[in-house]
Amino acid sequence: MDATAIPGPEGWEDPLTGLEGPDFWRRILVAEVARASRYRRPLTVVVVELGNLGPLSETWGAEVARHAVHQAAQCLRRTSRTSDYCTRLAATRFGVVLTETDEIAAINFVERVREAGPKSMPKGFDGLQFSFGWASPKAGESADAVVRRADARLATELAEA
């Protein structure tokens, strides 16, 4: 599906999903990675890619595809805790900062979303796919490095799909 069919977020808030946008993501990510490092607290960054929107858009139209993106965002919001940060990073990509969450608990979060995501979609959205990458900061690691590791894990999952 052409990325222009579903506009990506701009700035601080995404009007399609109601989630914060990429500017907020950058700021909160740096702050939370620094906080986790300073106080030696667990933190995990999760990137989520919503796939297979092309066939949905071709069959039902761009408005239905936008609705699917909105529903995916609401699923992430419902599945995460109030202390977590859910953001929309691009047309079909989301980011979640799981505060006070080690990688084992993050895997549990991923599995909850993997199960709840398709169920949160209206009938006929069966082909949508939620793919995930996650990483926790290592001692002294920058926020950018953490996201690169999460993106690498996501790329591996997408390649295996």
mmCIF file of C-alpha atoms in Angstrom:
data_model
loop_
_atom_site.group_PDB
_atom_site.id
_atom_site.type_symbol
_atom_site.label_atom_id
_atom_site.label_comp_id
_atom_site.label_asym_id
_atom_site.label_seq_id
_atom_site.Cartn_x
_atom_site.Cartn_y
_atom_site.Cartn_z
ATOM 1 C CA MET A 1 0.000 0.000 0.000
ATOM 2 C CA ASP A 2 1.262 3.450 -0.827
ATOM 3 C CA ALA A 3 2.318 5.231 2.363
ATOM 4 C CA THR A 4 0.616 8.394 1.114
ATOM 5 C CA ALA A 5 -2.768 6.664 1.364
ATOM 6 C CA ILE A 6 -2.460 6.769 5.149
ATOM 7 C CA PRO A 7 -0.895 10.014 6.285
ATOM 8 C CA GLY A 8 1.770 9.722 8.924
ATOM 9 C CA PRO A 9 1.773 11.742 12.096
ATOM 10 C CA GLU A 10 3.346 15.155 12.292
ATOM 11 C CA GLY A 11 4.750 16.896 15.323
ATOM 12 C CA TRP A 12 3.444 16.236 18.794
ATOM 13 C CA GLU A 13 0.056 14.632 18.258
ATOM 14 C CA ASP A 14 -1.458 12.467 15.562
ATOM 15 C CA PRO A 15 -5.057 13.465 14.737
ATOM 16 C CA LEU A 16 -5.915 10.067 13.185
ATOM 17 C CA THR A 17 -5.107 7.998 16.264
ATOM 18 C CA GLY A 18 -5.069 10.498 19.126
ATOM 19 C CA LEU A 19 -1.610 9.231 20.087
ATOM 20 C CA GLU A 20 1.402 11.435 20.516
ATOM 21 C CA GLY A 21 3.589 11.784 17.424
ATOM 22 C CA PRO A 22 7.258 11.437 16.534
ATOM 23 C CA ASP A 23 8.382 14.693 18.180
ATOM 24 C CA PHE A 24 7.000 13.506 21.521
ATOM 25 C CA TRP A 25 8.568 10.062 20.943
ATOM 26 C CA ARG A 26 12.051 11.531 20.523
ATOM 27 C CA ARG A 27 11.799 13.650 23.638
ATOM 28 C CA ILE A 28 10.269 11.018 25.927
ATOM 29 C CA LEU A 29 12.581 8.288 24.669
ATOM 30 C CA VAL A 30 15.725 10.244 25.531
ATOM 31 C CA ALA A 31 14.311 11.224 28.925
ATOM 32 C CA GLU A 32 13.165 7.713 29.850
ATOM 33 C CA VAL A 33 16.370 5.992 28.742
ATOM 34 C CA ALA A 34 18.350 8.498 30.830
ATOM 35 C CA ARG A 35 16.034 7.973 33.821
ATOM 36 C CA ALA A 36 16.276 4.192 33.584
ATOM 37 C CA SER A 37 20.065 4.407 33.392
ATOM 38 C CA ARG A 38 20.402 6.927 36.218
ATOM 39 C CA TYR A 39 18.202 5.008 38.655
ATOM 40 C CA ARG A 40 19.027 1.529 37.340
ATOM 41 C CA ARG A 41 15.395 0.815 36.545
ATOM 42 C CA PRO A 42 14.070 -1.486 33.819
ATOM 43 C CA LEU A 43 12.775 -0.037 30.564
ATOM 44 C CA THR A 44 11.926 -1.582 27.218
ATOM 45 C CA VAL A 45 11.307 0.115 23.881
ATOM 46 C CA VAL A 46 8.892 -1.613 21.485
ATOM 47 C CA VAL A 47 8.372 -0.786 17.812
ATOM 48 C CA VAL A 48 5.254 -2.117 16.110
ATOM 49 C CA GLU A 49 4.619 -2.338 12.389
ATOM 50 C CA LEU A 50 1.072 -2.822 11.107
ATOM 51 C CA GLY A 51 1.315 -4.894 7.951
ATOM 52 C CA ASN A 52 -0.854 -6.061 5.082
ATOM 53 C CA LEU A 53 -2.823 -2.842 4.803
ATOM 54 C CA GLY A 54 -2.411 -2.892 1.000
ATOM 55 C CA PRO A 55 -4.930 -5.651 0.299
ATOM 56 C CA LEU A 56 -7.346 -4.144 2.816
ATOM 57 C CA SER A 57 -7.103 -0.726 1.183
ATOM 58 C CA GLU A 58 -7.431 -2.182 -2.313
ATOM 59 C CA THR A 59 -10.533 -4.152 -1.360
ATOM 60 C CA TRP A 60 -12.300 -1.706 0.955
ATOM 61 C CA GLY A 61 -10.654 1.658 0.312
ATOM 62 C CA ALA A 62 -8.313 4.058 2.082
ATOM 63 C CA GLU A 63 -10.902 5.080 4.696
ATOM 64 C CA VAL A 64 -11.152 1.498 5.927
ATOM 65 C CA ALA A 65 -7.344 1.273 6.056
ATOM 66 C CA ARG A 66 -7.231 4.483 8.127
ATOM 67 C CA HIS A 67 -9.829 2.953 10.441
ATOM 68 C CA ALA A 68 -7.571 -0.095 10.856
ATOM 69 C CA VAL A 69 -4.657 2.164 11.850
ATOM 70 C CA HIS A 70 -6.910 3.907 14.377
ATOM 71 C CA GLN A 71 -8.049 0.558 15.810
ATOM 72 C CA ALA A 72 -4.443 -0.645 16.079
ATOM 73 C CA ALA A 73 -3.566 2.493 18.045
ATOM 74 C CA GLN A 74 -6.489 1.955 20.395
ATOM 75 C CA CYS A 75 -5.427 -1.656 20.927
ATOM 76 C CA LEU A 76 -1.932 -0.510 21.911
ATOM 77 C CA ARG A 77 -3.369 2.071 24.266
ATOM 78 C CA ARG A 78 -5.715 -0.465 25.914
ATOM 79 C CA THR A 79 -3.006 -3.094 26.258
ATOM 80 C CA SER A 80 -0.393 -0.779 27.762
ATOM 81 C CA ARG A 81 -0.418 0.769 31.219
ATOM 82 C CA THR A 82 -1.008 4.421 32.006
ATOM 83 C CA SER A 83 2.698 4.758 32.875
ATOM 84 C CA ASP A 84 3.698 3.647 29.352
ATOM 85 C CA TYR A 85 3.983 5.903 26.310
ATOM 86 C CA CYS A 86 2.266 4.892 23.048
ATOM 87 C CA THR A 87 3.141 6.958 19.983
ATOM 88 C CA ARG A 88 2.571 6.849 16.245
ATOM 89 C CA LEU A 89 5.884 7.142 14.430
ATOM 90 C CA ALA A 90 4.899 6.770 10.770
ATOM 91 C CA ALA A 91 1.992 5.735 8.568
ATOM 92 C CA THR A 92 1.993 2.134 9.803
ATOM 93 C CA ARG A 93 4.558 2.240 12.635
ATOM 94 C CA PHE A 94 4.065 2.749 16.344
ATOM 95 C CA GLY A 95 6.455 3.062 19.252
ATOM 96 C CA VAL A 96 5.824 2.126 22.866
ATOM 97 C CA VAL A 97 8.061 2.985 25.811
ATOM 98 C CA LEU A 98 7.365 0.467 28.548
ATOM 99 C CA THR A 99 8.520 2.039 31.791
ATOM 100 C CA GLU A 100 9.552 -0.188 34.701
ATOM 101 C CA THR A 101 9.464 -3.146 32.300
ATOM 102 C CA ASP A 102 12.224 -5.664 31.687
ATOM 103 C CA GLU A 103 12.443 -7.660 28.456
ATOM 104 C CA ILE A 104 10.558 -10.661 29.883
ATOM 105 C CA ALA A 105 7.595 -8.461 30.829
ATOM 106 C CA ALA A 106 7.916 -6.730 27.439
ATOM 107 C CA ILE A 107 7.586 -10.085 25.686
ATOM 108 C CA ASN A 108 4.380 -10.627 27.667
ATOM 109 C CA PHE A 109 3.160 -7.211 26.444
ATOM 110 C CA VAL A 110 4.041 -8.128 22.848
ATOM 111 C CA GLU A 111 2.141 -11.405 23.126
ATOM 112 C CA ARG A 112 -0.915 -9.652 24.601
ATOM 113 C CA VAL A 113 -0.939 -7.197 21.682
ATOM 114 C CA ARG A 114 -0.287 -9.996 19.193
ATOM 115 C CA GLU A 115 -3.407 -11.728 20.504
ATOM 116 C CA ALA A 116 -5.599 -8.646 21.091
ATOM 117 C CA GLY A 117 -4.629 -6.793 17.895
ATOM 118 C CA PRO A 118 -6.474 -8.936 15.379
ATOM 119 C CA LYS A 119 -9.431 -9.288 17.769
ATOM 120 C CA SER A 120 -9.719 -5.500 18.002
ATOM 121 C CA MET A 121 -10.315 -5.227 14.262
ATOM 122 C CA PRO A 122 -13.771 -5.348 12.687
ATOM 123 C CA LYS A 123 -14.773 -8.446 10.751
ATOM 124 C CA GLY A 124 -13.036 -8.592 7.389
ATOM 125 C CA PHE A 125 -9.718 -7.213 8.655
ATOM 126 C CA ASP A 126 -8.373 -10.739 9.084
ATOM 127 C CA GLY A 127 -5.185 -10.282 7.074
ATOM 128 C CA LEU A 128 -3.701 -7.503 9.192
ATOM 129 C CA GLN A 129 -0.423 -8.349 10.821
ATOM 130 C CA PHE A 130 1.214 -6.871 13.907
ATOM 131 C CA SER A 131 5.008 -7.245 13.870
ATOM 132 C CA PHE A 132 7.261 -6.305 16.780
ATOM 133 C CA GLY A 133 10.776 -5.418 17.750
ATOM 134 C CA TRP A 134 11.934 -4.561 21.250
ATOM 135 C CA ALA A 135 15.065 -3.775 23.199
ATOM 136 C CA SER A 136 16.075 -2.664 26.668
ATOM 137 C CA PRO A 137 18.913 -0.178 27.151
ATOM 138 C CA LYS A 138 22.313 -1.521 28.079
ATOM 139 C CA ALA A 139 24.519 0.414 30.479
ATOM 140 C CA GLY A 140 25.513 3.715 28.874
ATOM 141 C CA GLU A 141 23.587 3.025 25.656
ATOM 142 C CA SER A 142 21.934 5.940 23.879
ATOM 143 C CA ALA A 143 18.234 6.075 23.088
ATOM 144 C CA ASP A 144 19.067 5.915 19.364
ATOM 145 C CA ALA A 145 21.065 2.716 19.865
ATOM 146 C CA VAL A 146 18.182 1.108 21.746
ATOM 147 C CA VAL A 147 15.769 1.959 18.930
ATOM 148 C CA ARG A 148 18.222 0.586 16.335
ATOM 149 C CA ARG A 149 18.304 -2.741 18.195
ATOM 150 C CA ALA A 150 14.496 -2.818 18.416
ATOM 151 C CA ASP A 151 14.282 -1.981 14.697
ATOM 152 C CA ALA A 152 16.729 -4.799 13.905
ATOM 153 C CA ARG A 153 14.561 -7.269 15.816
ATOM 154 C CA LEU A 154 11.499 -5.965 13.942
ATOM 155 C CA ALA A 155 13.301 -6.360 10.608
ATOM 156 C CA THR A 156 14.124 -9.968 11.482
ATOM 157 C CA GLU A 157 10.490 -10.696 12.320
ATOM 158 C CA LEU A 158 9.294 -9.054 9.099
ATOM 159 C CA ALA A 159 11.795 -11.066 7.059
ATOM 160 C CA GLU A 160 10.570 -14.296 8.634
ATOM 161 C CA ALA A 161 6.884 -13.496 8.000
#
